[in-house]
Amino acid sequence: MPLDTATLTTDVLVVGSGAAGLSAALSAASGGASVVLADRSLIGRSGATIMAQMTVAAALGEEEPDHWEHHLADTLAAGRGLCDADLARLVCEQGPDEIRRLDGWRVGWARRPDGTIRQAQAPGHDRPRCVYVDFLSTGPAVAKTLRAQVIRQAGVTRIGDLCIVDLALHDGAVVGAVGFSLADGRPVVIEAAAVVLATGGLTRLYQRNSASANMGGDGHALALRAGAELMDMEFVQFFPIGHLAPRLVGMDPIMWDPFRYKLGGRLLNAEGREFMRDYGHEEQGRYNAPRDQATHAILSEVKAGRGSPSGGAFLSFRHVGADALRAAFGPVIDRLADNGIDLTTTSVEVAPIAHYHMGGVRVDSDLETRVPNLFAAGEIVAGANGANRLSGNAITEALVFGRRAGEAAARRAATAAARPSIGRVEALALINATSGREDKATGAIAALQTVMTTYVGPFRTGAGLARALEAIGNLKDALGDGPPGEPGPYAQARLDWFDLRAMLLAAEAVARAALARCESRGAHQRDDHPQTDDDWALHQTIAFSGDDKSLDALILGRARVVGAQAAPEPVQ
Ligand SMILES: Cc1cc2nc3c(=O)[nH]c(=O)nc-3n(C[C@H](O)[C@H](O)[C@H](O)COP(=O)(O)OP(=O)(O)OC[C@H]3O[C@@H](n4cnc5c(N)ncnc54)[C@H](O)[C@@H]3O)c2cc1C
């Protein structure tokens, strides 16, 4: 028997409570709107934000003189000609305000004895620009600080364990959303004058990823089905030095990065030789190769038969010395020892791992999609990072876009005419459906991850991408016409079904765009088209062509790149 539907009404619904969602909820509520902040997990404690360990980029000029235009120039250069320059400018220009606001809320940015904020130089930045908290705690500190502000902010209703599965539309405009409570399976309808999607990225599409299980492209699927466009979907960033071997328990696979650029960890091939200079990077003890190029170099060594035993490269700190290692790694050195890793004698093996997505929902500079009342913020937004993201730009992007999207959504709610109530939403039938079907989704998710890793990873070919699309099409059979079992508490197989439904759409969009882009640029490398082609200096968009919401009905389009791709030299 269907469970009773819970219905809520609010001015602004924010879906997702990472840095972008928390910021959006805060700014919408301080703009006078009532806000529902919903997350499929615990509020402010899931997604990528809480996992981010390293740094946040902003031209504060505390370590050495800086200007946001220098940051913009680096961001545009890293984006390989594909940044939406308006969005990139917003991130760089407004980033410092967000960092100082968090500082005022006592996030705890690391400081020098004289009180200035410490800034590290991360790969691709022309100077020290990246703030951090302490050993591996930057993301958790940002999330905790924003969470505390949201708790204090009047007008925000926080609802965890609520998985949003579809947006509701009236006359082509978004009027709310539908989801279900994971705790009891109950359907939940939220009527809202504006909705902000802040659901993060899609790297769960890959077998080896740095993500949480909640990052399977839910928001991309929600946006597509509501009529929004996605853009630059082919650009999935692989983090070059994800941990590969030996076994490492209780630590994040991308933990090596800050230590590498602090200490100059050496990347070696199976011959014990540093190889980055073979690919045009004279590292000289500094770790400054952008992520797309380091990924390319490591995988090229593996392909040439010079990889480490587990299929990556060696990362060695053996030249650094025990005291310097302890000083830099702090308590982390003990955690490594618990795993049997002694960096004075052992090299670890590292390899690229799916980490971030540059593509996503297409928005304007108010973060609104082409669907009225539908906004997006954070990693789900396309454009600010073009074909390759600079280290530290993602949290800045989440903070800046979250704030702007929340403000714009609150303005929309304030001027909204009489609100139509949500009529019949198809997803409610799916949420309530009961069936004796066997669970095929759980296995299909694993199969999809294998397909994406094999054919839509860092190196791609036309033939491989065509096989991926065929396999994705076949996997949709696992969906049948509804979820297995019946609604109830923490019904994992049903959640997997809804996850697969979103993941297939997101995967199809990535593979379609990758097959069409016949060149190599940034994070998209085609073995069969190894050169960057000026004619491809354009965005690819993807959207449904009409009411048909099947995978086959997705259509690709092309759009001009916004703004000059080089920033003017700032006045010193
Ligand atoms: C391990 C790791 C380390 C990183 N380190 C750094 C770093 O040092 N510096 C940096 O700048 N960037 C870093 N990044 C990237 C950065 O953390 C993210 O890009 C950024 O935090 C994204 O923030 P967000 O708010 O957009 O999304 P997230 O923080 O991912 O939040 C998305 C939220 O949406 C929720 N959600 C998803 N789908 C639904 C749904 N259907 N219904 C309800 N809720 C939903 C999720 O549960 C989640 O809580 C790192 C990423 C990872 C994975």
mmCIF file of N, CA and C and ligand atoms in Angstrom, residues 15-21 38-41 46-49 51-55 162-164 198-200 210 214-215 218 252 254 355-356 377-379 389 392-395 398, ligand 1:
data_model
loop_
_atom_site.group_PDB
_atom_site.id
_atom_site.type_symbol
_atom_site.label_atom_id
_atom_site.label_comp_id
_atom_site.label_asym_id
_atom_site.label_seq_id
_atom_site.Cartn_x
_atom_site.Cartn_y
_atom_site.Cartn_z
ATOM 1 N N VAL A 15 18.921 21.663 -3.295
ATOM 2 C CA VAL A 15 19.136 20.206 -3.302
ATOM 3 C C VAL A 15 20.637 19.954 -3.218
ATOM 4 N N GLY A 16 21.069 19.386 -2.101
ATOM 5 C CA GLY A 16 22.496 19.120 -1.899
ATOM 6 C C GLY A 16 23.064 20.082 -0.872
ATOM 7 N N SER A 17 23.854 19.542 0.070
ATOM 8 C CA SER A 17 24.343 20.410 1.158
ATOM 9 C C SER A 17 25.853 20.326 1.320
ATOM 10 N N GLY A 18 26.579 20.350 0.191
ATOM 11 C CA GLY A 18 28.023 20.589 0.242
ATOM 12 C C GLY A 18 28.258 22.088 0.364
ATOM 13 N N ALA A 19 29.466 22.528 0.030
ATOM 14 C CA ALA A 19 29.776 23.958 0.154
ATOM 15 C C ALA A 19 28.814 24.807 -0.669
ATOM 16 N N ALA A 20 28.449 24.347 -1.861
ATOM 17 C CA ALA A 20 27.566 25.144 -2.718
ATOM 18 C C ALA A 20 26.170 25.226 -2.122
ATOM 19 N N GLY A 21 25.635 24.089 -1.691
ATOM 20 C CA GLY A 21 24.271 24.075 -1.155
ATOM 21 C C GLY A 21 24.168 24.837 0.151
ATOM 22 N N ALA A 38 17.795 20.247 1.339
ATOM 23 C CA ALA A 38 17.602 18.790 1.353
ATOM 24 C C ALA A 38 18.870 18.083 0.905
ATOM 25 N N ASP A 39 19.161 16.965 1.544
ATOM 26 C CA ASP A 39 20.308 16.162 1.103
ATOM 27 C C ASP A 39 19.963 14.692 1.269
ATOM 28 N N ARG A 40 20.479 13.884 0.346
ATOM 29 C CA ARG A 40 20.204 12.452 0.440
ATOM 30 C C ARG A 40 21.047 11.803 1.536
ATOM 31 N N SER A 41 21.940 12.566 2.108
ATOM 32 C CA SER A 41 22.732 12.049 3.217
ATOM 33 C C SER A 41 22.593 13.028 4.391
ATOM 34 N N SER A 46 28.324 15.230 3.698
ATOM 35 C CA SER A 46 28.520 14.214 2.658
ATOM 36 C C SER A 46 28.989 14.906 1.381
ATOM 37 N N GLY A 47 29.076 14.151 0.287
ATOM 38 C CA GLY A 47 29.544 14.763 -0.949
ATOM 39 C C GLY A 47 31.038 15.028 -0.905
ATOM 40 N N ALA A 48 31.515 15.830 -1.833
ATOM 41 C CA ALA A 48 32.958 16.040 -1.982
ATOM 42 C C ALA A 48 33.514 17.049 -0.995
ATOM 43 N N THR A 49 32.695 18.029 -0.580
ATOM 44 C CA THR A 49 33.242 19.114 0.238
ATOM 45 C C THR A 49 33.897 18.576 1.507
ATOM 46 N N MET A 51 35.178 15.865 1.945
ATOM 47 C CA MET A 51 36.338 15.024 1.646
ATOM 48 C C MET A 51 37.548 15.833 1.191
ATOM 49 N N ALA A 52 37.325 17.079 0.828
ATOM 50 C CA ALA A 52 38.432 17.866 0.264
ATOM 51 C C ALA A 52 39.486 18.085 1.333
ATOM 52 N N GLN A 53 40.723 17.852 0.968
ATOM 53 C CA GLN A 53 41.737 17.850 2.003
ATOM 54 C C GLN A 53 42.728 18.983 1.868
ATOM 55 N N MET A 54 42.786 19.558 0.686
ATOM 56 C CA MET A 54 43.988 20.344 0.446
ATOM 57 C C MET A 54 43.756 21.825 0.576
ATOM 58 N N THR A 55 43.487 22.463 -0.532
ATOM 59 C CA THR A 55 43.589 23.916 -0.531
ATOM 60 C C THR A 55 42.425 24.568 -1.266
ATOM 61 N N LEU A 162 16.971 12.613 2.411
ATOM 62 C CA LEU A 162 15.887 12.841 1.443
ATOM 63 C C LEU A 162 16.493 12.865 0.037
ATOM 64 N N CYS A 163 16.172 11.835 -0.729
ATOM 65 C CA CYS A 163 16.736 11.733 -2.081
ATOM 66 C C CYS A 163 15.749 12.323 -3.080
ATOM 67 N N ILE A 164 16.165 13.384 -3.747
ATOM 68 C CA ILE A 164 15.295 14.026 -4.746
ATOM 69 C C ILE A 164 15.450 13.265 -6.068
ATOM 70 N N ALA A 198 22.467 21.682 -6.216
ATOM 71 C CA ALA A 198 23.858 21.752 -5.722
ATOM 72 C C ALA A 198 24.300 20.333 -5.367
ATOM 73 N N THR A 199 24.091 19.441 -6.328
ATOM 74 C CA THR A 199 24.271 18.004 -6.063
ATOM 75 C C THR A 199 25.674 17.493 -6.376
ATOM 76 N N GLY A 200 26.597 18.383 -6.758
ATOM 77 C CA GLY A 200 27.984 17.964 -6.955
ATOM 78 C C GLY A 200 28.208 17.229 -8.271
ATOM 79 N N SER A 210 37.590 9.247 -6.475
ATOM 80 C CA SER A 210 37.877 9.804 -5.149
ATOM 81 C C SER A 210 36.589 10.238 -4.459
ATOM 82 N N ASN A 214 27.531 9.328 -3.232
ATOM 83 C CA ASN A 214 26.412 10.208 -3.603
ATOM 84 C C ASN A 214 26.705 11.042 -4.835
ATOM 85 N N MET A 215 27.811 10.756 -5.493
ATOM 86 C CA MET A 215 28.193 11.622 -6.599
ATOM 87 C C MET A 215 28.056 10.891 -7.932
ATOM 88 N N ASP A 218 23.203 12.698 -10.066
ATOM 89 C CA ASP A 218 21.751 12.880 -9.854
ATOM 90 C C ASP A 218 21.266 14.219 -10.412
ATOM 91 N N ASP A 252 42.499 8.921 2.584
ATOM 92 C CA ASP A 252 41.938 9.246 1.290
ATOM 93 C C ASP A 252 42.909 8.922 0.164
ATOM 94 N N ILE A 254 43.548 10.428 -2.458
ATOM 95 C CA ILE A 254 44.254 11.545 -3.107
ATOM 96 C C ILE A 254 45.126 12.319 -2.118
ATOM 97 N N HIS A 355 38.078 12.257 -10.445
ATOM 98 C CA HIS A 355 38.136 13.139 -9.284
ATOM 99 C C HIS A 355 37.154 14.315 -9.325
ATOM 100 N N TYR A 356 36.908 14.856 -10.483
ATOM 101 C CA TYR A 356 36.123 16.102 -10.567
ATOM 102 C C TYR A 356 35.568 16.165 -11.983
ATOM 103 N N ALA A 377 24.537 25.360 -8.739
ATOM 104 C CA ALA A 377 25.740 25.928 -8.117
ATOM 105 C C ALA A 377 26.705 24.832 -7.735
ATOM 106 N N GLY A 378 28.013 25.153 -7.806
ATOM 107 C CA GLY A 378 29.044 24.209 -7.355
ATOM 108 C C GLY A 378 29.559 23.361 -8.501
ATOM 109 N N GLU A 379 30.031 22.174 -8.146
ATOM 110 C CA GLU A 379 30.671 21.324 -9.158
ATOM 111 C C GLU A 379 29.719 20.962 -10.291
ATOM 112 N N ARG A 389 40.569 21.754 -14.676
ATOM 113 C CA ARG A 389 40.451 22.646 -13.507
ATOM 114 C C ARG A 389 41.780 22.802 -12.788
ATOM 115 N N GLY A 392 42.446 23.673 -6.312
ATOM 116 C CA GLY A 392 41.947 24.673 -5.355
ATOM 117 C C GLY A 392 40.786 25.506 -5.862
ATOM 118 N N ASN A 393 40.464 25.427 -7.162
ATOM 119 C CA ASN A 393 39.390 26.274 -7.687
ATOM 120 C C ASN A 393 37.992 25.745 -7.368
ATOM 121 N N ALA A 394 37.886 24.459 -6.994
ATOM 122 C CA ALA A 394 36.535 23.883 -6.895
ATOM 123 C C ALA A 394 35.784 24.380 -5.666
ATOM 124 N N ILE A 395 36.471 24.489 -4.558
ATOM 125 C CA ILE A 395 35.741 24.955 -3.365
ATOM 126 C C ILE A 395 35.420 26.438 -3.510
ATOM 127 N N ALA A 398 32.399 26.570 -5.566
ATOM 128 C CA ALA A 398 31.191 26.179 -4.823
ATOM 129 C C ALA A 398 30.716 27.325 -3.928
HETATM 130 C C1 LIG B 1 38.608 13.556 -2.157
HETATM 131 C C2 LIG B 1 38.413 14.924 -2.737
HETATM 132 C C3 LIG B 1 39.322 15.936 -2.450
HETATM 133 C C4 LIG B 1 39.164 17.214 -2.979
HETATM 134 N N1 LIG B 1 40.042 18.203 -2.642
HETATM 135 C C5 LIG B 1 39.825 19.470 -3.074
HETATM 136 C C6 LIG B 1 40.657 20.557 -2.646
HETATM 137 O O1 LIG B 1 41.582 20.372 -1.874
HETATM 138 N N2 LIG B 1 40.379 21.808 -3.111
HETATM 139 C C7 LIG B 1 39.332 22.059 -3.964
HETATM 140 O O2 LIG B 1 39.117 23.201 -4.349
HETATM 141 N N3 LIG B 1 38.533 21.040 -4.371
HETATM 142 C C8 LIG B 1 38.740 19.781 -3.949
HETATM 143 N N4 LIG B 1 37.913 18.769 -4.362
HETATM 144 C C9 LIG B 1 36.747 19.107 -5.195
HETATM 145 C C10 LIG B 1 35.696 19.807 -4.326
HETATM 146 O O3 LIG B 1 35.703 19.204 -3.043
HETATM 147 C C11 LIG B 1 34.299 19.720 -4.918
HETATM 148 O O4 LIG B 1 34.291 20.090 -6.261
HETATM 149 C C12 LIG B 1 33.339 20.626 -4.158
HETATM 150 O O5 LIG B 1 33.424 20.380 -2.768
HETATM 151 C C13 LIG B 1 31.927 20.390 -4.634
HETATM 152 O O6 LIG B 1 31.038 21.043 -3.763
HETATM 153 P P1 LIG B 1 29.495 20.964 -4.071
HETATM 154 O O7 LIG B 1 28.811 21.656 -2.962
HETATM 155 O O8 LIG B 1 29.232 21.380 -5.452
HETATM 156 O O9 LIG B 1 29.145 19.389 -4.032
HETATM 157 P P2 LIG B 1 29.331 18.304 -2.878
HETATM 158 O O10 LIG B 1 30.165 18.779 -1.762
HETATM 159 O O11 LIG B 1 29.749 17.045 -3.558
HETATM 160 O O12 LIG B 1 27.857 18.143 -2.299
HETATM 161 C C14 LIG B 1 26.821 17.592 -3.068
HETATM 162 C C15 LIG B 1 25.720 17.131 -2.116
HETATM 163 O O13 LIG B 1 24.562 16.809 -2.890
HETATM 164 C C16 LIG B 1 23.911 15.703 -2.290
HETATM 165 N N5 LIG B 1 23.068 15.074 -3.299
HETATM 166 C C17 LIG B 1 23.474 14.494 -4.460
HETATM 167 N N6 LIG B 1 22.391 14.014 -5.113
HETATM 168 C C18 LIG B 1 21.298 14.289 -4.359
HETATM 169 C C19 LIG B 1 19.895 14.022 -4.498
HETATM 170 N N7 LIG B 1 19.401 13.352 -5.553
HETATM 171 N N8 LIG B 1 19.055 14.444 -3.524
HETATM 172 C C20 LIG B 1 19.526 15.103 -2.420
HETATM 173 N N9 LIG B 1 20.845 15.370 -2.248
HETATM 174 C C21 LIG B 1 21.719 14.977 -3.200
HETATM 175 C C22 LIG B 1 25.074 14.817 -1.833
HETATM 176 O O14 LIG B 1 24.662 13.907 -0.827
HETATM 177 C C23 LIG B 1 26.075 15.861 -1.345
HETATM 178 O O15 LIG B 1 25.938 16.100 0.030
HETATM 179 C C24 LIG B 1 38.071 17.480 -3.849
HETATM 180 C C25 LIG B 1 37.163 16.463 -4.154
HETATM 181 C C26 LIG B 1 37.326 15.193 -3.605
HETATM 182 C C27 LIG B 1 36.329 14.118 -3.951
#
